[in-house]
Tab-separated table of C-alpha atoms in Angstrom:
chain	number	residue	atom	x	y	z
A	1	MET	CA	0.000	0.000	0.000
A	2	SER	CA	1.358	3.419	-0.894
A	3	THR	CA	0.690	6.815	0.618
A	4	ILE	CA	1.586	9.928	-1.368
A	5	ARG	CA	2.474	12.958	0.711
A	6	ASP	CA	3.143	16.465	-0.560
A	7	PHE	CA	5.742	18.843	0.847
A	8	ALA	CA	4.871	22.534	0.503
A	9	LEU	CA	7.495	25.280	0.445
A	10	PRO	CA	7.680	26.573	4.051
A	11	ASP	CA	8.082	30.137	5.250
A	12	LEU	CA	11.877	30.419	5.481
A	13	GLY	CA	11.769	33.314	7.915
A	14	GLU	CA	11.261	37.087	8.047
A	15	GLY	CA	7.999	36.853	6.070
A	16	LEU	CA	9.699	35.894	2.799
A	17	THR	CA	6.934	34.920	0.378
A	18	GLU	CA	8.835	33.046	-2.344
A	19	SER	CA	12.023	31.149	-3.146
A	20	GLU	CA	13.834	30.098	-6.310
A	21	ILE	CA	14.882	26.496	-6.860
A	22	VAL	CA	18.668	26.618	-7.282
A	23	ALA	CA	19.353	22.879	-7.487
A	24	TRP	CA	17.581	19.621	-6.755
A	25	ARG	CA	19.586	17.083	-4.753
A	26	VAL	CA	17.169	14.232	-5.620
A	27	GLN	CA	15.343	12.926	-8.698
A	28	VAL	CA	12.020	11.196	-9.243
A	29	GLY	CA	12.397	7.595	-8.064
A	30	ASP	CA	15.093	8.325	-5.468
A	31	HIS	CA	14.658	7.102	-1.900
A	32	VAL	CA	15.063	9.871	0.689
A	33	GLU	CA	15.647	9.680	4.422
A	34	LEU	CA	14.097	11.920	7.067
A	35	ASN	CA	15.973	15.265	7.123
A	36	GLN	CA	18.000	14.407	4.004
A	37	ILE	CA	18.760	17.577	2.001
A	38	ILE	CA	16.516	17.462	-1.063
A	39	ALA	CA	17.047	20.905	-2.625
A	40	ASP	CA	18.906	24.222	-2.442
A	41	VAL	CA	16.592	27.226	-2.665
A	42	GLU	CA	17.493	30.902	-2.862
A	43	THR	CA	15.410	33.459	-1.014
A	44	ALA	CA	15.862	37.180	-1.366
A	45	LYS	CA	18.414	36.956	1.436
A	46	ALA	CA	20.338	33.686	1.313
A	47	VAL	CA	20.726	30.211	-0.199
A	48	VAL	CA	19.033	27.673	2.077
A	49	GLU	CA	19.210	23.863	2.157
A	50	LEU	CA	15.790	22.194	2.479
A	51	PRO	CA	15.655	18.872	4.361
A	52	SER	CA	12.929	16.302	3.710
A	53	PRO	CA	10.234	16.171	6.415
A	54	PHE	CA	9.624	12.466	5.833
A	55	GLU	CA	11.138	9.232	4.475
A	56	GLY	CA	10.051	7.572	1.254
A	57	THR	CA	10.404	7.487	-2.522
A	58	VAL	CA	10.197	10.704	-4.538
A	59	THR	CA	7.232	10.518	-6.926
A	60	ALA	CA	7.158	14.065	-8.298
A	61	LEU	CA	9.103	17.325	-8.326
A	62	HIS	CA	6.601	20.158	-8.725
A	63	ALA	CA	9.082	22.861	-9.732
A	64	ALA	CA	12.077	22.989	-12.044
A	65	GLU	CA	15.462	24.514	-11.298
A	66	GLY	CA	15.304	28.246	-11.908
A	67	GLU	CA	11.593	28.436	-11.057
A	68	THR	CA	10.244	30.745	-8.355
A	69	VAL	CA	7.775	29.068	-5.992
A	70	ASN	CA	5.414	30.791	-3.544
A	71	VAL	CA	5.311	29.824	0.135
A	72	GLY	CA	2.654	27.148	0.663
A	73	GLU	CA	2.811	25.710	-2.868
A	74	LYS	CA	3.732	22.059	-3.436
A	75	LEU	CA	7.439	21.452	-3.898
A	76	PHE	CA	7.757	17.667	-4.156
A	77	SER	CA	5.722	14.514	-3.446
A	78	CYS	CA	6.863	11.338	-1.776
A	79	ASP	CA	5.494	7.799	-1.465
A	80	THR	CA	5.968	7.003	2.224
A	81	GLY	CA	4.106	3.686	2.170
A	82	GLY	CA	1.543	2.559	4.730
A	83	ASP	CA	-1.056	4.703	6.459
A	84	ALA	CA	-0.384	8.361	7.015
A	85	PRO	CA	-0.601	9.406	10.705
A	86	ALA	CA	-1.554	12.910	11.755
A	87	PRO	CA	0.994	15.593	10.845
A	88	VAL	CA	3.296	17.231	13.397
A	89	GLU	CA	4.265	20.874	13.185
A	90	PRO	CA	7.918	21.229	12.134
A	91	THR	CA	10.485	22.961	14.328
A	92	THR	CA	11.552	26.561	13.677
A	93	GLU	CA	15.294	26.604	14.251
A	94	ALA	CA	16.990	24.608	11.555
A	95	VAL	CA	16.872	26.546	8.309
A	96	ALA	CA	19.247	29.182	9.666
A	97	ALA	CA	21.601	26.386	10.663
A	98	THR	CA	21.377	24.575	7.346
A	99	SER	CA	21.840	27.780	5.361
A	100	ALA	CA	25.026	28.444	7.310
A	101	SER	CA	26.361	24.939	6.887
A	102	ALA	CA	27.241	24.754	3.192
A	103	PRO	CA	27.467	26.903	0.038
A	104	ALA	CA	24.968	26.640	-2.758
A	105	ALA	CA	25.345	23.567	-4.949
A	106	ASP	CA	26.136	23.743	-8.647
A	107	VAL	CA	23.052	24.011	-10.786
A	108	ALA	CA	22.094	20.661	-12.299
A	109	PRO	CA	19.729	19.786	-15.209
A	110	ALA	CA	16.054	20.387	-14.444
A	111	PRO	CA	14.154	17.226	-13.456
A	112	GLU	CA	10.756	16.023	-14.656
A	113	VAL	CA	7.795	17.237	-12.642
A	114	ALA	CA	4.583	15.430	-11.787
A	115	ASP	CA	1.383	15.840	-9.810
A	116	ALA	CA	0.451	13.803	-6.759
A	117	SER	CA	-2.480	13.581	-4.375
A	118	ASP	CA	-2.711	15.533	-1.098
A	119	GLU	CA	-2.155	13.549	2.090
A	120	PRO	CA	-1.213	14.402	5.708
A	121	ALA	CA	2.457	15.035	6.575
A	122	GLU	CA	4.870	12.716	8.391
A	123	THR	CA	4.457	12.239	12.130
A	124	ARG	CA	8.181	12.307	12.881
A	125	GLU	CA	9.341	15.849	13.514
A	126	PRO	CA	11.476	17.185	10.667
A	127	THR	CA	14.355	19.595	11.101
A	128	LEU	CA	12.760	22.425	9.163
A	129	VAL	CA	11.319	25.876	9.754
A	130	GLY	CA	7.545	26.164	10.312
A	131	TYR	CA	5.304	26.526	7.328
A	132	GLY	CA	4.057	30.016	8.180
A	133	ALA	CA	1.263	31.832	6.401
A	134	GLY	CA	1.006	31.146	2.705
A	135	ALA	CA	1.761	34.021	0.372
A	136	GLU	CA	-0.835	35.423	-1.962
A	137	ARG	CA	-1.069	32.870	-4.703
A	138	GLY	CA	0.013	33.769	-8.169
A	139	PRO	CA	1.144	31.849	-11.231
A	140	LYS	CA	4.457	30.073	-10.949
A	141	ARG	CA	7.182	32.077	-12.608
A	142	ARG	CA	10.338	30.941	-14.336
A	143	ALA	CA	13.478	32.921	-13.647
A	144	ARG	CA	15.501	31.899	-16.669
A	145	ARG	CA	15.463	30.307	-20.090
A	146	LEU	CA	17.156	27.050	-20.851
A	147	GLY	CA	18.445	26.287	-24.322
A	148	GLY	CA	16.655	29.282	-25.846
A	149	ALA	CA	13.227	27.839	-24.977
A	150	ALA	CA	11.169	29.338	-22.174
A	151	LEU	CA	10.507	27.004	-19.249
A	152	ARG	CA	6.763	26.394	-19.178
A	153	ASP	CA	4.399	27.273	-16.335
A	154	ASP	CA	2.129	24.252	-16.870
A	155	LEU	CA	3.117	21.007	-15.190
A	156	VAL	CA	2.741	17.613	-16.844
A	157	PRO	CA	2.244	14.107	-15.407
A	158	ALA	CA	5.298	11.910	-14.909
A	159	PRO	CA	5.737	9.105	-17.467
A	160	PRO	CA	5.246	5.459	-16.521
A	161	GLU	CA	8.266	3.807	-14.944
A	162	HIS	CA	9.112	1.797	-18.086
A	163	ASP	CA	9.003	4.961	-20.237
A	164	ARG	CA	11.041	7.251	-17.941
A	165	LEU	CA	14.405	8.542	-19.185
A	166	GLU	CA	17.031	10.622	-17.482
A	167	PRO	CA	15.952	14.126	-16.240
A	168	ASP	CA	15.630	16.734	-18.982
A	169	THR	CA	15.421	14.037	-21.699
A	170	ALA	CA	12.183	12.276	-20.686
A	171	THR	CA	8.907	12.480	-22.622
A	172	HIS	CA	5.477	10.887	-22.437
A	173	ALA	CA	4.500	7.548	-23.888
A	174	GLY	CA	2.883	8.154	-27.241
A	175	GLY	CA	4.405	11.653	-27.518
A	176	SER	CA	5.194	13.343	-30.801
A	177	ALA	CA	8.373	12.512	-32.690
A	178	GLY	CA	9.833	15.891	-31.860
A	179	GLY	CA	8.992	15.473	-28.210
A	180	HIS	CA	7.643	19.028	-27.865
A	181	ASP	CA	3.982	19.078	-28.800
A	182	ALA	CA	2.722	22.469	-27.652
A	183	GLY	CA	-0.627	21.057	-26.672
A	184	ARG	CA	1.015	18.774	-24.140
A	185	GLY	CA	2.884	21.588	-22.405
A	186	GLU	CA	6.281	19.918	-22.904
A	187	ARG	CA	9.545	21.662	-23.648
A	188	PRO	CA	11.904	20.389	-26.356
A	189	ARG	CA	13.921	17.338	-25.316
A	190	SER	CA	17.670	17.900	-25.373
A	191	THR	CA	20.801	17.626	-23.263
A	192	PRO	CA	22.385	20.562	-21.380
A	193	PRO	CA	25.335	20.899	-23.878
A	194	VAL	CA	22.888	21.023	-26.781
A	195	ARG	CA	20.757	23.656	-25.024
A	196	LYS	CA	23.869	25.748	-24.429
A	197	LEU	CA	24.875	25.434	-28.090
A	198	ALA	CA	21.386	26.497	-29.150
A	199	ARG	CA	21.519	29.483	-26.819
A	200	ASP	CA	24.926	30.520	-28.144
A	201	LEU	CA	23.721	30.258	-31.765
A	202	GLY	CA	20.415	31.986	-31.058
A	203	ILE	CA	18.333	28.947	-32.036
A	204	ASP	CA	14.838	28.469	-30.569
A	205	LEU	CA	14.541	24.767	-29.750
A	206	GLU	CA	10.760	25.025	-30.050
A	207	ARG	CA	11.289	25.265	-33.826
A	208	VAL	CA	13.757	22.368	-34.098
A	209	VAL	CA	12.612	18.834	-34.905
A	210	GLY	CA	14.763	16.255	-33.129
A	211	THR	CA	16.211	13.366	-35.145
A	212	GLY	CA	17.629	11.502	-32.174
A	213	GLU	CA	16.129	8.576	-30.312
A	214	ARG	CA	12.452	9.264	-29.474
A	215	GLY	CA	12.664	12.815	-30.779
A	216	LEU	CA	15.782	13.930	-28.861
A	217	ILE	CA	17.279	17.119	-30.341
A	218	THR	CA	20.951	16.501	-31.129
A	219	ARG	CA	23.917	18.773	-31.715
A	220	SER	CA	23.696	18.190	-35.468
A	221	ASP	CA	20.015	19.223	-35.425
A	222	VAL	CA	20.949	22.562	-33.828
A	223	GLU	CA	23.862	23.125	-36.226
A	224	ALA	CA	21.616	22.348	-39.206
A	225	ALA	CA	19.024	24.828	-37.938
A	226	ALA	CA	21.735	27.469	-37.506
A	227	SER	CA	23.023	26.890	-41.032
A	228	ALA	CA	19.522	27.186	-42.467
A	229	ALA	CA	18.889	30.396	-40.544
A	230	THR	CA	22.152	32.069	-41.576
A	231	GLY	CA	22.658	30.610	-45.050
A	232	ALA	CA	20.723	33.259	-47.030
A	233	PRO	CA	22.295	36.357	-45.442
A	234	GLU	CA	25.783	34.844	-45.756
A	235	ALA	CA	25.439	34.679	-49.549
A	236	THR	CA	24.780	38.414	-49.932
A	237	GLU	CA	26.573	39.904	-46.902
A	238	SER	CA	29.619	41.985	-47.812
A	239	GLU	CA	33.025	41.115	-46.402
A	240	PRO	CA	33.362	44.388	-44.395
A	241	THR	CA	29.910	43.851	-42.885
A	242	ARG	CA	30.684	40.240	-41.985
A	243	ALA	CA	34.032	41.203	-40.444
A	244	ALA	CA	32.420	43.940	-38.353
A	245	ARG	CA	29.701	41.569	-37.171
A	246	GLU	CA	32.156	38.843	-36.171
A	247	ALA	CA	34.373	41.326	-34.328
A	248	ALA	CA	31.482	42.747	-32.263
A	249	PRO	CA	31.233	41.374	-28.725
A	250	ALA	CA	28.272	39.094	-28.037
A	251	GLU	CA	25.429	40.427	-25.919
A	252	THR	CA	25.056	38.797	-22.521
A	253	ARG	CA	21.749	38.718	-20.645
A	254	ILE	CA	21.738	37.959	-16.941
A	255	PRO	CA	18.447	37.146	-15.178
A	256	ILE	CA	17.582	39.516	-12.335
A	257	LYS	CA	16.964	37.214	-9.406
A	258	GLY	CA	17.969	36.269	-5.882
A	259	VAL	CA	20.101	38.723	-3.932
A	260	ARG	CA	20.480	41.108	-6.885
A	261	LYS	CA	16.699	41.324	-7.325
A	262	HIS	CA	16.154	41.914	-3.609
A	263	THR	CA	18.926	44.529	-3.406
A	264	ALA	CA	17.572	46.454	-6.389
A	265	ALA	CA	14.043	46.518	-4.991
A	266	ALA	CA	15.274	47.549	-1.543
A	267	MET	CA	17.442	50.357	-2.896
A	268	VAL	CA	14.641	51.763	-5.079
A	269	ARG	CA	12.232	51.578	-2.145
A	270	SER	CA	14.742	53.309	0.128
A	271	ALA	CA	15.698	56.034	-2.356
A	272	PHE	CA	12.083	56.965	-3.094
A	273	THR	CA	10.699	56.564	0.434
A	274	ALA	CA	13.268	58.055	2.805
A	275	PRO	CA	14.461	61.635	2.188
A	276	HIS	CA	18.228	61.164	2.048
A	277	VAL	CA	20.738	63.712	3.259
A	278	THR	CA	24.494	63.075	2.932
A	279	GLU	CA	27.279	64.848	4.805
A	280	PHE	CA	31.042	64.472	4.437
A	281	LEU	CA	33.893	64.848	6.920
A	282	THR	CA	37.626	64.451	6.214
A	283	VAL	CA	39.529	63.304	9.295
A	284	ASP	CA	43.180	62.946	10.317
A	285	VAL	CA	43.269	59.266	11.381
A	286	THR	CA	47.013	59.010	12.005
A	287	ALA	CA	46.452	58.145	15.687
A	288	THR	CA	44.012	55.399	14.663
A	289	MET	CA	46.533	53.873	12.257
A	290	GLU	CA	49.222	54.007	14.966
A	291	LEU	CA	46.840	52.232	17.348
A	292	LEU	CA	46.259	49.487	14.777
A	293	ALA	CA	49.996	49.078	14.219
A	294	GLY	CA	50.489	48.628	17.961
A	295	ILE	CA	47.712	46.026	18.182
A	296	ARG	CA	49.161	44.027	15.281
A	297	ALA	CA	52.603	44.037	16.912
A	298	ASP	CA	51.254	42.817	20.265
A	299	ARG	CA	51.303	39.026	20.601
A	300	ALA	CA	48.295	39.171	22.915
A	301	TYR	CA	46.157	40.068	19.890
A	302	ALA	CA	47.571	37.418	17.549
A	303	GLY	CA	44.815	35.778	15.515
A	304	HIS	CA	42.492	38.786	15.753
A	305	LYS	CA	41.983	40.777	12.543
A	306	VAL	CA	41.671	44.367	13.743
A	307	THR	CA	41.353	46.758	10.776
A	308	PRO	CA	40.352	50.388	10.167
A	309	LEU	CA	36.799	49.079	9.635
A	310	THR	CA	36.841	47.644	13.151
A	311	VAL	CA	37.851	50.964	14.676
A	312	VAL	CA	35.289	52.932	12.648
A	313	ALA	CA	32.615	50.411	13.659
A	314	LYS	CA	33.506	50.835	17.324
A	315	ALA	CA	33.477	54.623	16.969
A	316	LEU	CA	30.056	54.430	15.306
A	317	CYS	CA	28.637	52.385	18.189
A	318	ILE	CA	29.946	54.867	20.753
A	319	ALA	CA	28.648	57.882	18.831
A	320	ALA	CA	25.238	56.238	18.252
A	321	GLY	CA	24.830	55.916	22.012
A	322	ARG	CA	25.324	59.689	22.298
A	323	THR	CA	23.023	60.506	19.363
A	324	PRO	CA	20.306	57.795	19.497
A	325	GLU	CA	18.288	59.399	16.689
A	326	VAL	CA	20.580	57.733	14.125
A	327	ASN	CA	19.734	54.308	15.573
A	328	SER	CA	15.997	54.322	14.905
A	329	ARG	CA	13.390	53.640	12.233
A	330	TRP	CA	10.221	55.233	10.851
A	331	ASP	CA	7.004	53.195	11.351
A	332	GLU	CA	4.700	54.614	8.686
A	333	GLU	CA	1.745	52.404	9.544
A	334	ALA	CA	1.764	53.220	13.254
A	335	GLN	CA	2.956	56.792	12.677
A	336	GLU	CA	5.678	56.308	15.269
A	337	ILE	CA	9.444	56.656	15.506
A	338	VAL	CA	10.952	53.445	16.886
A	339	ARG	CA	14.211	54.022	18.719
A	340	PHE	CA	16.288	50.858	19.124
A	341	GLY	CA	17.711	49.922	22.498
A	342	GLY	CA	20.875	48.386	21.058
A	343	VAL	CA	23.010	48.542	17.930
A	344	ASN	CA	22.683	45.721	15.406
A	345	LEU	CA	25.481	46.907	13.154
A	346	GLY	CA	25.081	46.043	9.467
A	347	ILE	CA	28.302	45.428	7.531
A	348	ALA	CA	27.898	45.791	3.752
A	349	ALA	CA	29.686	42.896	2.021
A	350	ALA	CA	30.246	42.466	-1.715
A	351	THR	CA	29.861	38.799	-2.721
A	352	GLU	CA	29.617	36.836	-5.960
A	353	ARG	CA	25.842	36.717	-5.470
A	354	GLY	CA	25.597	40.482	-4.965
A	355	LEU	CA	25.568	42.912	-2.057
A	356	VAL	CA	24.477	41.552	1.309
A	357	VAL	CA	24.373	43.371	4.652
A	358	PRO	CA	24.610	40.901	7.571
A	359	ASN	CA	24.631	42.521	10.982
A	360	VAL	CA	26.437	42.101	14.283
A	361	LYS	CA	23.842	41.769	17.023
A	362	GLY	CA	24.507	43.845	20.159
A	363	ALA	CA	27.601	45.496	18.692
A	364	GLU	CA	27.508	48.311	21.251
A	365	ARG	CA	28.281	45.817	24.059
A	366	MET	CA	31.408	44.423	22.381
A	367	THR	CA	35.016	45.351	22.973
A	368	LEU	CA	37.197	46.271	20.013
A	369	ILE	CA	38.598	42.716	19.766
A	370	GLU	CA	35.167	41.083	20.083
A	371	LEU	CA	33.835	43.360	17.364
A	372	ALA	CA	36.798	42.512	15.117
A	373	ASP	CA	36.130	38.777	15.480
A	374	ALA	CA	32.392	39.187	14.838
A	375	ILE	CA	32.952	41.254	11.684
A	376	SER	CA	35.515	38.735	10.375
A	377	ARG	CA	33.085	35.839	10.874
A	378	LEU	CA	30.278	37.677	9.102
A	379	ALA	CA	32.503	38.619	6.164
A	380	GLU	CA	33.837	35.078	5.691
A	381	THR	CA	30.355	33.565	5.868
A	382	ALA	CA	28.961	36.117	3.409
A	383	ARG	CA	31.746	35.525	0.870
A	384	ALA	CA	31.110	31.777	1.102
A	385	GLY	CA	27.398	32.322	0.426
A	386	ARG	CA	26.422	30.771	3.768
A	387	THR	CA	24.927	33.741	5.620
A	388	ALA	CA	21.964	32.644	7.733
A	389	PRO	CA	18.675	34.539	7.242
A	390	ALA	CA	18.774	35.588	10.909
A	391	ASP	CA	22.058	37.438	10.318
A	392	LEU	CA	20.518	39.410	7.448
A	393	SER	CA	17.534	40.722	9.394
A	394	GLY	CA	17.102	43.094	12.304
A	395	GLY	CA	19.833	45.613	11.436
A	396	THR	CA	19.509	49.081	12.988
A	397	ILE	CA	22.370	51.074	11.395
A	398	SER	CA	24.976	50.168	8.768
A	399	ILE	CA	28.537	50.837	7.688
A	400	THR	CA	30.117	50.317	4.259
A	401	ASN	CA	33.838	50.295	3.518
A	402	ILE	CA	34.305	51.774	0.042
A	403	GLY	CA	37.909	52.582	0.894
A	404	VAL	CA	38.970	49.011	0.087
A	405	PHE	CA	38.282	49.871	-3.575
A	406	GLY	CA	40.427	53.012	-3.426
A	407	ILE	CA	37.379	55.334	-3.242
A	408	ASP	CA	37.518	58.453	-1.076
A	409	ALA	CA	33.822	59.286	-0.615
A	410	GLY	CA	30.342	58.524	-1.890
A	411	THR	CA	26.634	58.834	-1.205
A	412	PRO	CA	25.512	55.541	0.378
A	413	ILE	CA	21.829	54.590	0.168
A	414	LEU	CA	20.067	53.660	3.386
A	415	ASN	CA	19.092	50.100	4.159
A	416	PRO	CA	15.262	50.094	4.308
A	417	GLY	CA	14.123	50.481	7.904
A	418	GLU	CA	17.317	52.182	9.084
A	419	ALA	CA	17.972	55.853	9.791
A	420	ALA	CA	21.663	56.107	8.878
A	421	ILE	CA	24.545	54.516	7.008
A	422	LEU	CA	28.210	55.497	7.272
A	423	ALA	CA	30.677	55.041	4.394
A	424	MET	CA	34.400	55.068	5.134
A	425	GLY	CA	36.808	56.044	2.369
A	426	ALA	CA	40.394	55.079	1.663
A	427	VAL	CA	43.149	56.046	4.106
A	428	ARG	CA	45.599	58.233	2.203
A	429	ARG	CA	48.978	59.690	3.199
A	430	THR	CA	48.328	63.391	2.572
A	431	PRO	CA	50.003	66.757	3.366
A	432	TRP	CA	47.915	68.056	6.275
A	433	GLU	CA	48.019	70.855	8.833
A	434	HIS	CA	49.305	69.442	12.120
A	435	ARG	CA	50.203	71.557	15.152
A	436	GLY	CA	50.679	74.664	13.066
A	437	GLU	CA	52.810	72.986	10.400
A	438	VAL	CA	52.232	70.983	7.220
A	439	ALA	CA	53.058	67.309	7.654
A	440	LEU	CA	52.280	64.000	5.969
A	441	ARG	CA	49.323	62.500	7.797
A	442	ASP	CA	46.924	59.562	7.329
A	443	VAL	CA	43.611	61.037	6.202
A	444	MET	CA	40.171	59.480	5.629
A	445	THR	CA	36.853	60.907	4.385
A	446	LEU	CA	33.630	59.771	6.075
A	447	SER	CA	30.254	59.986	4.279
A	448	LEU	CA	27.054	59.838	6.328
A	449	SER	CA	23.619	59.416	4.729
A	450	PHE	CA	20.595	59.728	7.019
A	451	ASP	CA	16.799	59.802	6.845
A	452	HIS	CA	15.783	63.435	7.345
A	453	ARG	CA	12.420	62.360	8.767
A	454	LEU	CA	14.231	60.857	11.741
A	455	VAL	CA	17.499	62.757	11.944
A	456	ASP	CA	17.762	66.534	11.790
A	457	GLY	CA	20.806	68.199	10.271
A	458	GLU	CA	22.096	69.135	13.718
A	459	GLN	CA	21.828	65.555	14.984
A	460	GLY	CA	23.431	64.056	11.877
A	461	SER	CA	26.271	66.573	11.977
A	462	ARG	CA	26.886	65.986	15.684
A	463	PHE	CA	26.990	62.220	15.157
A	464	LEU	CA	29.418	62.460	12.235
A	465	ALA	CA	31.660	64.917	14.097
A	466	ASP	CA	31.640	62.578	17.120
A	467	VAL	CA	32.819	59.643	14.975
A	468	GLY	CA	35.555	61.842	13.520
A	469	ARG	CA	36.679	63.008	16.947
A	470	ILE	CA	37.039	59.409	18.153
A	471	LEU	CA	39.106	58.474	15.090
A	472	ARG	CA	41.398	61.481	15.592
A	473	ASP	CA	42.125	60.405	19.182
A	474	PRO	CA	40.951	56.811	19.698
A	475	GLY	CA	43.030	55.903	22.715
A	476	LEU	CA	40.618	57.026	25.440
A	477	ALA	CA	37.324	56.309	23.644
A	478	LEU	CA	38.178	52.755	22.595
A	479	THR	CA	39.000	51.642	26.138
A	480	MET	CA	35.229	51.680	26.783
A	481	ALA	CA	33.566	48.243	27.004
């Protein structure tokens, strides 16, 4: 006796309403264990590993790689066998742990998808975040094109076991010779290298008839289609025109998704919601650089990466305690200003997946060394693509280090929900007035953007001047706990 159970995409935290399937770890027909990782999904904040909430045999995958799925929609179905006991609510701690445990997997070919009946969930408690409220339902959306042919929104039944091929090459029993009858909702059957070749040559696989086994589109089919499409122009195209065309760089299109999509939406929302004001202050940070040199030379601090960013972060925390207006947010719905009791310091980090801003919780309570270690851990995790969703939420004020790129100053855009962001520029050895004479000094420019609804010009200026004063003479200020 078999029992088919469906697993719906859970709420992965912070009210996120959708996720994109990055890679499946299982295929139809595979046996899965309880809590075995079955897929990598990318939310707007991080790549998360999804464990299976029950044990059984996979009967259907309801979404293809690259597809965006809403919270509450079916993700995969499993034959658990036997009678299905009453479901148990999943735990709420593990997704942050799994997302911090490993980087995203390489994207693999998209598997077949199939429907299955609805049944209760497994009684054994899975290691997965709670399901949460389902998002407003909308049509499933595809985030990319494979092989020049759009991934379809309609889902088709899985073929019988004797007629099932490898993922991405399977078709239905009795299907058309080409394997892509539009009425059946199938996409053209081909292998990943052939789809890439078709994409490079600009060939739409929907228009190609496969000559391979059971309608499989082969490399020669794509090359023949390319020759037919380009043969007529080649006969009349002049040599100079052909040379210019071949020398021109190819156009590259990159889907807007994941972190990049979230960052773009957040920046537009911030820029057109909060009235930004930016102020600049150039500071002599020679004493700060001397302090750092002393720390690096002291064996007691071996293994701790204390940098100019660490010192600026500590100065920001101290100054925010003196000017609490910069550590607050605007609650439009309640028509209230929310002033935070502590500093959750966001650190902007450039990664291969885009800009992320994880934050150090309770940064104002940390010593300089503790803050250095916390920032180093966040940066390493972000670069590895393993930042937990919890580390990307709850920030109260942010800092961005544009100086590492050799930039002196800029106009940073606020993180939505925060009142201020501080950008630190490059430290440059510059002729500077010092004790009535001109001397070579280490100089840095600070750029502060703030929300003028929350922070007046006087408050923003006082905060920025306070940070600068600490960096000019850090010895006394940085001995504070």
